[in-house]
mmCIF file of N, CA and C in Angstrom:
data_model
loop_
_atom_site.group_PDB
_atom_site.id
_atom_site.type_symbol
_atom_site.label_atom_id
_atom_site.label_comp_id
_atom_site.label_asym_id
_atom_site.label_seq_id
_atom_site.Cartn_x
_atom_site.Cartn_y
_atom_site.Cartn_z
ATOM 1 N N MET J 29 165.483 137.282 79.808
ATOM 2 C CA MET J 29 164.123 136.923 79.396
ATOM 3 C C MET J 29 164.019 135.702 79.187
ATOM 4 N N ARG J 30 163.106 134.728 79.361
ATOM 5 C CA ARG J 30 163.276 133.277 79.219
ATOM 6 C C ARG J 30 162.930 132.909 77.723
ATOM 7 N N GLN J 31 163.451 132.185 76.956
ATOM 8 C CA GLN J 31 162.940 131.749 75.577
ATOM 9 C C GLN J 31 162.507 130.415 75.710
ATOM 10 N N ASN J 32 161.457 129.951 75.008
ATOM 11 C CA ASN J 32 160.957 128.795 74.762
ATOM 12 C C ASN J 32 161.537 128.087 73.407
ATOM 13 N N LEU J 33 162.848 127.978 73.643
ATOM 14 C CA LEU J 33 163.557 127.394 72.332
ATOM 15 C C LEU J 33 163.272 126.197 71.752
ATOM 16 N N TRP J 34 162.938 125.291 72.514
ATOM 17 C CA TRP J 34 162.455 123.779 71.672
ATOM 18 C C TRP J 34 161.209 123.925 71.084
ATOM 19 N N ASP J 35 160.248 124.759 71.350
ATOM 20 C CA ASP J 35 159.041 124.797 70.835
ATOM 21 C C ASP J 35 159.125 125.405 69.370
ATOM 22 N N SER J 36 160.030 126.226 69.203
ATOM 23 C CA SER J 36 160.127 126.936 67.791
ATOM 24 C C SER J 36 161.004 126.291 66.865
ATOM 25 N N GLY J 37 161.810 125.255 67.625
ATOM 26 C CA GLY J 37 162.790 124.620 66.774
ATOM 27 C C GLY J 37 163.783 125.618 66.120
ATOM 28 N N ASP J 38 163.861 126.572 67.048
ATOM 29 C CA ASP J 38 165.073 127.598 66.560
ATOM 30 C C ASP J 38 165.740 127.962 67.655
ATOM 31 N N MET J 39 167.086 128.150 68.058
ATOM 32 C CA MET J 39 167.965 128.567 68.785
ATOM 33 C C MET J 39 167.874 130.340 69.005
ATOM 34 N N GLY J 40 167.687 130.497 67.711
ATOM 35 C CA GLY J 40 167.502 132.052 67.552
ATOM 36 C C GLY J 40 169.017 132.578 67.607
ATOM 37 N N ASP J 41 169.104 134.138 67.670
ATOM 38 C CA ASP J 41 170.331 134.548 67.768
ATOM 39 C C ASP J 41 170.606 134.912 69.382
ATOM 40 N N GLY J 42 169.879 134.535 70.201
ATOM 41 C CA GLY J 42 170.026 134.768 71.731
ATOM 42 C C GLY J 42 170.597 133.776 72.463
ATOM 43 N N ASP J 43 170.938 133.685 73.613
ATOM 44 C CA ASP J 43 171.440 132.522 74.358
ATOM 45 C C ASP J 43 170.576 132.037 75.302
ATOM 46 N N THR J 44 171.001 131.317 76.214
ATOM 47 C CA THR J 44 170.058 130.469 77.051
ATOM 48 C C THR J 44 170.155 131.151 78.479
ATOM 49 N N VAL J 45 171.021 132.241 78.769
ATOM 50 C CA VAL J 45 170.854 132.769 80.058
ATOM 51 C C VAL J 45 169.574 133.383 80.343
ATOM 52 N N GLY J 46 168.949 132.715 81.572
ATOM 53 C CA GLY J 46 167.513 133.056 81.859
ATOM 54 C C GLY J 46 166.533 132.060 81.592
ATOM 55 N N MET J 47 166.908 130.883 81.185
ATOM 56 C CA MET J 47 166.049 129.815 80.938
ATOM 57 C C MET J 47 166.202 129.063 82.348
ATOM 58 N N ASP J 48 165.283 128.454 82.747
ATOM 59 C CA ASP J 48 165.481 127.472 83.827
ATOM 60 C C ASP J 48 166.075 126.270 83.563
ATOM 61 N N ALA J 49 166.663 125.501 84.589
ATOM 62 C CA ALA J 49 167.636 124.711 84.237
ATOM 63 C C ALA J 49 166.659 123.259 83.597
ATOM 64 N N LYS J 50 165.515 123.086 84.153
ATOM 65 C CA LYS J 50 164.819 122.189 83.208
ATOM 66 C C LYS J 50 164.563 122.220 81.572
ATOM 67 N N ASP J 51 164.391 123.804 81.425
ATOM 68 C CA ASP J 51 164.398 124.027 80.167
ATOM 69 C C ASP J 51 165.800 123.769 79.445
ATOM 70 N N LEU J 52 166.647 124.140 80.016
ATOM 71 C CA LEU J 52 168.102 124.089 79.466
ATOM 72 C C LEU J 52 168.365 122.682 79.196
ATOM 73 N N TYR J 53 168.021 121.746 80.076
ATOM 74 C CA TYR J 53 167.942 120.422 79.685
ATOM 75 C C TYR J 53 167.246 119.949 78.607
ATOM 76 N N ARG J 54 165.990 120.213 78.449
ATOM 77 C CA ARG J 54 165.268 120.037 77.223
ATOM 78 C C ARG J 54 165.878 120.689 76.095
ATOM 79 N N SER J 55 166.546 121.628 76.056
ATOM 80 C CA SER J 55 167.346 122.222 74.898
ATOM 81 C C SER J 55 168.518 121.247 74.586
ATOM 82 N N TRP J 56 169.164 120.634 75.424
ATOM 83 C CA TRP J 56 170.249 119.856 75.531
ATOM 84 C C TRP J 56 170.040 118.665 74.851
ATOM 85 N N ILE J 57 168.738 118.465 75.147
ATOM 86 C CA ILE J 57 168.194 117.012 74.159
ATOM 87 C C ILE J 57 167.724 117.237 72.655
ATOM 88 N N GLU J 58 166.961 118.461 72.500
ATOM 89 C CA GLU J 58 166.401 118.651 71.504
ATOM 90 C C GLU J 58 167.550 119.376 70.442
ATOM 91 N N HIS J 59 168.323 120.108 71.053
ATOM 92 C CA HIS J 59 169.043 121.043 69.904
ATOM 93 C C HIS J 59 170.588 120.373 69.788
ATOM 94 N N LEU J 60 170.665 119.512 70.877
ATOM 95 C CA LEU J 60 172.002 118.847 70.331
ATOM 96 C C LEU J 60 171.968 117.345 69.954
ATOM 97 N N TRP J 61 171.429 116.515 70.758
ATOM 98 C CA TRP J 61 171.442 115.277 70.518
ATOM 99 C C TRP J 61 170.258 114.954 69.433
ATOM 100 N N ASN J 62 169.197 115.620 69.501
ATOM 101 C CA ASN J 62 168.276 115.465 68.418
ATOM 102 C C ASN J 62 168.268 116.636 67.170
ATOM 103 N N GLY J 63 169.301 117.281 67.548
ATOM 104 C CA GLY J 63 169.680 118.656 66.710
ATOM 105 C C GLY J 63 170.119 118.515 65.177
ATOM 106 N N PRO J 64 170.702 119.204 64.601
ATOM 107 C CA PRO J 64 171.265 119.155 63.355
ATOM 108 C C PRO J 64 172.403 118.122 63.249
ATOM 109 N N SER J 65 172.679 117.724 62.000
ATOM 110 C CA SER J 65 173.671 116.873 61.909
ATOM 111 C C SER J 65 174.975 117.731 61.264
ATOM 112 N N ASP J 66 174.520 118.780 60.698
ATOM 113 C CA ASP J 66 175.667 119.696 60.235
ATOM 114 C C ASP J 66 176.528 120.313 61.441
ATOM 115 N N ALA J 67 177.793 120.066 61.197
ATOM 116 C CA ALA J 67 178.766 120.194 62.153
ATOM 117 C C ALA J 67 178.656 121.723 62.655
ATOM 118 N N ASP J 68 178.644 122.620 61.664
ATOM 119 C CA ASP J 68 178.631 124.127 62.284
ATOM 120 C C ASP J 68 177.514 124.473 62.986
ATOM 121 N N ALA J 69 176.497 123.884 62.409
ATOM 122 C CA ALA J 69 175.048 124.101 63.418
ATOM 123 C C ALA J 69 175.164 123.550 64.991
ATOM 124 N N LEU J 70 175.763 122.410 64.635
ATOM 125 C CA LEU J 70 176.037 121.870 66.230
ATOM 126 C C LEU J 70 177.017 122.687 67.052
ATOM 127 N N ARG J 71 177.706 123.240 66.451
ATOM 128 C CA ARG J 71 178.865 123.898 67.055
ATOM 129 C C ARG J 71 178.164 124.850 67.760
ATOM 130 N N ALA J 72 177.415 125.915 66.992
ATOM 131 C CA ALA J 72 176.536 126.977 67.259
ATOM 132 C C ALA J 72 175.851 126.659 68.252
ATOM 133 N N ALA J 73 174.987 125.527 68.228
ATOM 134 C CA ALA J 73 174.125 124.938 69.396
ATOM 135 C C ALA J 73 174.872 124.887 70.715
ATOM 136 N N ALA J 74 175.865 124.163 70.410
ATOM 137 C CA ALA J 74 176.623 123.836 71.708
ATOM 138 C C ALA J 74 177.188 124.919 72.620
ATOM 139 N N ALA J 75 177.593 125.941 71.595
ATOM 140 C CA ALA J 75 178.191 127.245 72.224
ATOM 141 C C ALA J 75 177.215 127.911 72.950
ATOM 142 N N ARG J 76 176.123 127.784 72.821
ATOM 143 C CA ARG J 76 174.630 128.499 73.486
ATOM 144 C C ARG J 76 174.212 127.816 74.713
ATOM 145 N N ILE J 77 174.441 126.470 74.585
ATOM 146 C CA ILE J 77 173.907 125.291 75.639
ATOM 147 C C ILE J 77 175.068 125.127 76.779
ATOM 148 N N VAL J 78 176.238 125.034 76.478
ATOM 149 C CA VAL J 78 177.367 124.815 77.383
ATOM 150 C C VAL J 78 178.536 126.023 77.439
ATOM 151 N N THR J 79 179.112 125.969 78.466
ATOM 152 C CA THR J 79 180.061 127.020 79.003
ATOM 153 C C THR J 79 181.275 126.635 77.960
ATOM 154 N N ALA J 80 182.090 127.803 77.767
ATOM 155 C CA ALA J 80 183.447 127.488 76.997
ATOM 156 C C ALA J 80 184.267 126.491 77.601
ATOM 157 N N ASP J 81 184.200 126.559 78.954
ATOM 158 C CA ASP J 81 185.263 125.343 79.732
ATOM 159 C C ASP J 81 184.481 124.223 80.168
ATOM 160 N N PHE J 82 183.420 123.920 79.449
ATOM 161 C CA PHE J 82 182.274 122.879 79.562
ATOM 162 C C PHE J 82 183.492 121.307 79.737
ATOM 163 N N VAL J 83 183.127 120.508 80.554
ATOM 164 C CA VAL J 83 183.733 119.273 80.882
ATOM 165 C C VAL J 83 182.698 118.183 80.871
ATOM 166 N N GLY J 84 182.656 117.226 79.829
ATOM 167 C CA GLY J 84 181.792 116.185 79.914
ATOM 168 C C GLY J 84 182.412 114.967 80.290
ATOM 169 N N HIS J 85 181.974 114.188 81.133
ATOM 170 C CA HIS J 85 182.533 112.877 81.380
ATOM 171 C C HIS J 85 181.610 111.574 81.006
ATOM 172 N N TRP J 86 182.575 110.968 80.065
ATOM 173 C CA TRP J 86 181.835 109.837 79.533
ATOM 174 C C TRP J 86 182.585 108.725 80.099
ATOM 175 N N PRO J 87 182.015 107.392 80.300
ATOM 176 C CA PRO J 87 183.049 106.260 81.005
ATOM 177 C C PRO J 87 184.364 106.239 79.754
ATOM 178 N N GLY J 88 185.558 106.422 80.618
ATOM 179 C CA GLY J 88 186.730 106.223 79.969
ATOM 180 C C GLY J 88 187.300 107.322 79.124
ATOM 181 N N ARG J 89 186.429 108.903 79.011
ATOM 182 C CA ARG J 89 186.644 109.700 77.953
ATOM 183 C C ARG J 89 186.115 110.983 78.544
ATOM 184 N N ASP J 90 187.130 111.891 78.822
ATOM 185 C CA ASP J 90 186.553 113.404 79.049
ATOM 186 C C ASP J 90 186.588 114.144 77.721
ATOM 187 N N VAL J 91 185.652 115.172 77.734
ATOM 188 C CA VAL J 91 185.532 115.938 76.712
ATOM 189 C C VAL J 91 185.436 117.386 77.127
ATOM 190 N N ARG J 92 186.404 118.189 76.494
ATOM 191 C CA ARG J 92 186.415 119.514 76.937
ATOM 192 C C ARG J 92 186.167 120.744 76.178
ATOM 193 N N GLY J 93 185.233 121.568 76.420
ATOM 194 C CA GLY J 93 184.779 122.554 75.357
ATOM 195 C C GLY J 93 183.770 122.102 74.589
ATOM 196 N N SER J 94 182.855 123.300 74.118
ATOM 197 C CA SER J 94 181.860 123.188 73.250
ATOM 198 C C SER J 94 181.947 122.567 71.943
ATOM 199 N N GLU J 95 183.199 123.057 71.364
ATOM 200 C CA GLU J 95 183.613 122.235 70.185
ATOM 201 C C GLU J 95 183.666 121.005 70.141
ATOM 202 N N ARG J 96 184.440 120.375 70.949
ATOM 203 C CA ARG J 96 184.801 118.879 71.219
ATOM 204 C C ARG J 96 183.361 118.411 71.462
ATOM 205 N N LEU J 97 182.268 118.950 72.498
ATOM 206 C CA LEU J 97 181.092 118.105 72.470
ATOM 207 C C LEU J 97 180.385 118.149 71.097
ATOM 208 N N ALA J 98 180.353 119.061 70.423
ATOM 209 C CA ALA J 98 179.822 119.178 69.107
ATOM 210 C C ALA J 98 180.457 117.937 68.252
ATOM 211 N N GLU J 99 181.622 117.752 68.204
ATOM 212 C CA GLU J 99 182.333 116.740 67.405
ATOM 213 C C GLU J 99 181.943 115.498 68.040
ATOM 214 N N LEU J 100 181.629 115.240 69.197
ATOM 215 C CA LEU J 100 181.282 113.913 69.802
ATOM 216 C C LEU J 100 179.823 113.830 69.318
ATOM 217 N N ILE J 101 179.082 114.663 69.405
ATOM 218 C CA ILE J 101 177.801 114.415 68.668
ATOM 219 C C ILE J 101 177.551 113.973 67.432
ATOM 220 N N ALA J 102 178.403 114.810 66.705
ATOM 221 C CA ALA J 102 178.431 114.969 65.222
ATOM 222 C C ALA J 102 178.820 113.225 64.798
ATOM 223 N N GLU J 103 180.126 112.697 65.647
ATOM 224 C CA GLU J 103 180.554 111.636 65.279
ATOM 225 C C GLU J 103 179.429 110.328 65.728
ATOM 226 N N ALA J 104 178.557 110.596 66.678
ATOM 227 C CA ALA J 104 177.520 109.487 67.087
ATOM 228 C C ALA J 104 176.681 109.700 66.023
ATOM 229 N N LYS J 105 176.157 110.841 65.475
ATOM 230 C CA LYS J 105 175.332 111.222 64.322
ATOM 231 C C LYS J 105 175.622 109.940 63.018
ATOM 232 N N THR J 106 177.021 110.152 62.751
ATOM 233 C CA THR J 106 177.398 109.421 61.697
ATOM 234 C C THR J 106 177.226 107.893 61.885
ATOM 235 N N MET J 107 177.358 107.499 62.929
ATOM 236 C CA MET J 107 177.251 106.294 63.273
ATOM 237 C C MET J 107 175.770 105.248 63.201
ATOM 238 N N PHE J 108 174.776 106.172 63.074
ATOM 239 C CA PHE J 108 173.503 105.716 63.029
ATOM 240 C C PHE J 108 172.742 106.602 62.141
ATOM 241 N N SER J 109 171.571 105.945 61.365
ATOM 242 C CA SER J 109 170.654 106.969 60.903
ATOM 243 C C SER J 109 169.279 106.946 61.740
ATOM 244 N N GLY J 110 168.649 108.072 61.454
ATOM 245 C CA GLY J 110 167.415 108.006 62.516
ATOM 246 C C GLY J 110 167.680 108.222 64.126
ATOM 247 N N LEU J 111 168.802 108.613 64.276
ATOM 248 C CA LEU J 111 169.251 108.524 65.745
ATOM 249 C C LEU J 111 168.174 109.631 66.486
ATOM 250 N N ALA J 112 167.663 109.351 67.547
ATOM 251 C CA ALA J 112 166.643 110.192 68.075
ATOM 252 C C ALA J 112 166.579 109.896 69.624
ATOM 253 N N PHE J 113 166.524 110.680 70.489
ATOM 254 C CA PHE J 113 166.441 110.628 71.892
ATOM 255 C C PHE J 113 165.171 111.377 72.409
ATOM 256 N N GLN J 114 164.411 110.776 73.634
ATOM 257 C CA GLN J 114 163.485 111.069 74.403
ATOM 258 C C GLN J 114 163.657 111.346 75.737
ATOM 259 N N ILE J 115 163.344 112.112 76.597
ATOM 260 C CA ILE J 115 163.231 112.198 77.843
ATOM 261 C C ILE J 115 162.316 111.503 78.511
ATOM 262 N N GLU J 116 162.830 110.302 79.333
ATOM 263 C CA GLU J 116 162.060 109.281 79.748
ATOM 264 C C GLU J 116 161.491 109.728 81.193
ATOM 265 N N VAL J 117 162.393 110.372 81.956
ATOM 266 C CA VAL J 117 162.230 110.944 83.186
ATOM 267 C C VAL J 117 162.522 112.640 83.268
ATOM 268 N N GLN J 118 161.590 113.064 83.461
ATOM 269 C CA GLN J 118 161.487 114.629 83.233
ATOM 270 C C GLN J 118 162.794 115.129 84.203
ATOM 271 N N PRO J 119 163.609 116.458 83.907
ATOM 272 C CA PRO J 119 164.661 116.836 84.584
ATOM 273 C C PRO J 119 164.300 117.070 86.136
ATOM 274 N N LEU J 120 165.114 116.619 86.969
ATOM 275 C CA LEU J 120 165.171 117.176 88.456
ATOM 276 C C LEU J 120 166.149 118.043 88.705
ATOM 277 N N VAL J 121 165.721 119.048 89.551
ATOM 278 C CA VAL J 121 166.836 120.126 89.778
ATOM 279 C C VAL J 121 167.093 120.094 91.231
ATOM 280 N N ASP J 122 168.198 120.382 91.668
ATOM 281 C CA ASP J 122 168.684 120.539 92.960
ATOM 282 C C ASP J 122 169.787 121.445 92.956
ATOM 283 N N ALA J 123 169.634 122.504 93.454
ATOM 284 C CA ALA J 123 170.632 123.934 93.381
ATOM 285 C C ALA J 123 171.225 123.861 91.988
ATOM 286 N N ASP J 124 172.696 123.789 91.694
ATOM 287 C CA ASP J 124 173.076 123.819 90.405
ATOM 288 C C ASP J 124 173.008 122.744 89.542
ATOM 289 N N MET J 125 172.239 121.352 90.033
ATOM 290 C CA MET J 125 172.700 120.393 89.426
ATOM 291 C C MET J 125 171.211 120.053 88.649
ATOM 292 N N VAL J 126 171.398 119.219 87.774
ATOM 293 C CA VAL J 126 170.062 118.676 87.039
ATOM 294 C C VAL J 126 170.242 117.104 86.480
ATOM 295 N N SER J 127 169.518 116.446 86.962
ATOM 296 C CA SER J 127 169.426 115.014 86.348
ATOM 297 C C SER J 127 168.141 114.587 85.860
ATOM 298 N N ALA J 128 168.370 113.704 84.801
ATOM 299 C CA ALA J 128 167.158 113.266 83.887
ATOM 300 C C ALA J 128 167.466 111.868 83.352
ATOM 301 N N ARG J 129 166.540 111.060 83.095
ATOM 302 C CA ARG J 129 166.746 109.930 82.429
ATOM 303 C C ARG J 129 166.248 110.075 80.870
ATOM 304 N N TRP J 130 166.766 109.476 79.914
ATOM 305 C CA TRP J 130 166.403 109.464 78.490
ATOM 306 C C TRP J 130 166.519 108.085 78.023
ATOM 307 N N ASN J 131 165.980 107.966 76.914
ATOM 308 C CA ASN J 131 166.094 106.600 75.909
ATOM 309 C C ASN J 131 166.303 107.318 74.555
ATOM 310 N N GLY J 132 167.027 106.264 73.809
ATOM 311 C CA GLY J 132 166.919 106.852 72.498
ATOM 312 C C GLY J 132 167.188 105.557 71.570
ATOM 313 N N ALA J 133 167.310 105.541 69.938
ATOM 314 C CA ALA J 133 167.277 104.632 69.154
ATOM 315 C C ALA J 133 167.871 105.026 67.898
ATOM 316 N N GLY J 134 168.667 104.116 67.159
ATOM 317 C CA GLY J 134 168.925 104.657 65.813
ATOM 318 C C GLY J 134 169.513 103.400 65.283
ATOM 319 N N THR J 135 169.404 103.537 63.729
ATOM 320 C CA THR J 135 169.673 102.339 62.882
ATOM 321 C C THR J 135 170.987 102.441 62.408
ATOM 322 N N THR J 136 171.826 101.118 62.691
ATOM 323 C CA THR J 136 173.347 100.949 62.223
ATOM 324 C C THR J 136 173.290 100.711 60.867
ATOM 325 N N VAL J 137 174.407 100.936 60.131
ATOM 326 C CA VAL J 137 174.584 100.793 58.902
ATOM 327 C C VAL J 137 174.159 99.452 58.162
ATOM 328 N N ASP J 138 174.254 98.274 58.941
ATOM 329 C CA ASP J 138 173.764 96.992 58.520
ATOM 330 C C ASP J 138 172.271 96.896 58.665
ATOM 331 N N GLY J 139 171.520 97.865 59.328
ATOM 332 C CA GLY J 139 170.082 97.932 59.266
ATOM 333 C C GLY J 139 169.665 97.504 60.697
ATOM 334 N N SER J 140 170.315 97.302 61.514
ATOM 335 C CA SER J 140 169.790 96.764 62.811
ATOM 336 C C SER J 140 169.482 97.950 63.778
ATOM 337 N N VAL J 141 168.597 98.078 64.496
ATOM 338 C CA VAL J 141 168.218 99.099 65.426
ATOM 339 C C VAL J 141 168.939 98.897 66.759
ATOM 340 N N THR J 142 169.602 99.865 67.241
ATOM 341 C CA THR J 142 170.241 99.873 68.719
ATOM 342 C C THR J 142 169.644 100.919 69.375
ATOM 343 N N ARG J 143 169.092 100.213 70.443
ATOM 344 C CA ARG J 143 168.437 101.041 71.658
ATOM 345 C C ARG J 143 169.304 101.601 73.004
ATOM 346 N N PHE J 144 169.124 102.793 73.236
ATOM 347 C CA PHE J 144 170.239 103.196 74.378
ATOM 348 C C PHE J 144 169.271 103.649 75.457
ATOM 349 N N PHE J 145 169.921 103.858 76.570
ATOM 350 C CA PHE J 145 169.180 104.504 77.632
ATOM 351 C C PHE J 145 170.439 105.205 78.458
ATOM 352 N N GLY J 146 169.995 106.238 79.364
ATOM 353 C CA GLY J 146 171.123 106.918 80.215
ATOM 354 C C GLY J 146 170.470 107.776 81.010
ATOM 355 N N ASN J 147 171.407 107.726 82.074
ATOM 356 C CA ASN J 147 171.036 108.783 83.083
ATOM 357 C C ASN J 147 172.074 110.019 82.917
ATOM 358 N N ASP J 148 171.459 111.460 82.944
ATOM 359 C CA ASP J 148 172.348 112.770 82.830
ATOM 360 C C ASP J 148 172.345 113.201 84.333
ATOM 361 N N ILE J 149 173.555 113.336 84.622
ATOM 362 C CA ILE J 149 173.732 114.699 85.774
ATOM 363 C C ILE J 149 174.777 116.086 85.245
ATOM 364 N N LEU J 150 174.057 117.143 85.251
ATOM 365 C CA LEU J 150 174.911 118.526 84.637
ATOM 366 C C LEU J 150 174.701 119.355 85.758
ATOM 367 N N ARG J 151 175.888 120.225 85.780
ATOM 368 C CA ARG J 151 176.040 121.270 86.552
ATOM 369 C C ARG J 151 175.681 122.448 85.743
ATOM 370 N N VAL J 152 174.969 123.432 86.294
ATOM 371 C CA VAL J 152 174.676 124.859 85.503
ATOM 372 C C VAL J 152 175.461 125.736 86.267
ATOM 373 N N ARG J 153 176.205 126.856 85.265
ATOM 374 C CA ARG J 153 176.688 127.961 85.661
ATOM 375 C C ARG J 153 176.246 129.026 84.773
ATOM 376 N N ASP J 154 176.042 130.116 85.515
ATOM 377 C CA ASP J 154 175.642 131.352 84.413
ATOM 378 C C ASP J 154 174.706 130.951 83.360
ATOM 379 N N GLY J 155 173.654 130.079 83.606
ATOM 380 C CA GLY J 155 172.803 129.651 82.587
ATOM 381 C C GLY J 155 173.039 128.713 81.505
ATOM 382 N N ARG J 156 174.209 128.215 81.751
ATOM 383 C CA ARG J 156 174.611 127.233 80.637
ATOM 384 C C ARG J 156 175.374 125.987 81.344
ATOM 385 N N PHE J 157 175.399 124.798 80.920
ATOM 386 C CA PHE J 157 175.871 123.534 81.487
ATOM 387 C C PHE J 157 177.523 123.770 81.397
ATOM 388 N N CYS J 158 178.171 123.507 82.681
ATOM 389 C CA CYS J 158 179.600 123.530 82.744
ATOM 390 C C CYS J 158 180.238 122.170 82.917
ATOM 391 N N GLU J 159 179.313 121.108 83.294
ATOM 392 C CA GLU J 159 179.864 119.858 83.498
ATOM 393 C C GLU J 159 179.051 118.968 83.391
ATOM 394 N N TYR J 160 179.088 117.666 82.953
ATOM 395 C CA TYR J 160 178.322 116.594 82.650
ATOM 396 C C TYR J 160 178.921 115.367 82.825
ATOM 397 N N TRP J 161 177.918 114.379 83.486
ATOM 398 C CA TRP J 161 178.484 112.927 83.801
ATOM 399 C C TRP J 161 177.283 112.242 83.174
ATOM 400 N N VAL J 162 177.631 110.886 82.668
ATOM 401 C CA VAL J 162 176.552 110.129 81.939
ATOM 402 C C VAL J 162 176.705 108.649 82.219
ATOM 403 N N ALA J 163 175.702 108.025 82.502
ATOM 404 C CA ALA J 163 175.864 106.557 82.713
ATOM 405 C C ALA J 163 174.694 105.948 81.806
ATOM 406 N N THR J 164 175.217 105.194 80.500
ATOM 407 C CA THR J 164 174.454 104.810 79.510
ATOM 408 C C THR J 164 174.905 103.329 79.312
ATOM 409 N N GLY J 165 173.877 102.787 78.606
ATOM 410 C CA GLY J 165 173.873 101.435 78.124
ATOM 411 C C GLY J 165 172.910 101.239 77.010
ATOM 412 N N GLU J 166 173.193 100.022 76.318
ATOM 413 C CA GLU J 166 172.355 99.475 75.220
ATOM 414 C C GLU J 166 171.416 98.642 75.751
ATOM 415 N N VAL J 167 170.075 98.494 75.195
ATOM 416 C CA VAL J 167 168.945 97.675 75.473
ATOM 417 C C VAL J 167 169.189 96.468 74.785
#
């Protein structure tokens, strides 16, 4: 059964199986990157959105598993206050691949606003993301 998880703001007790890939991507942004700062809540959200054997490819760094992904996101959230992301180009889907463009901003400890942009490519398997590539930069 398809769930509209980002409208309710609640991931619920269910999982993402049955969501279409575009909705899964929106959940990726809203419930992970724009999601809670609490490490336990992030781990729970990541476990519902990515597979146990998830691999994320950042320039110069690979992240393996939902727990490591949650740690990376939690770390990013400690570096900025008010960190928020928006989908700039809606997700495009081809077979098991999803791509989208996003932008974001956050305030550093010295009070300066940093703006980011990026392009995501993700592979879907069994209703969850199993692999991720990102190209990102600062404005």
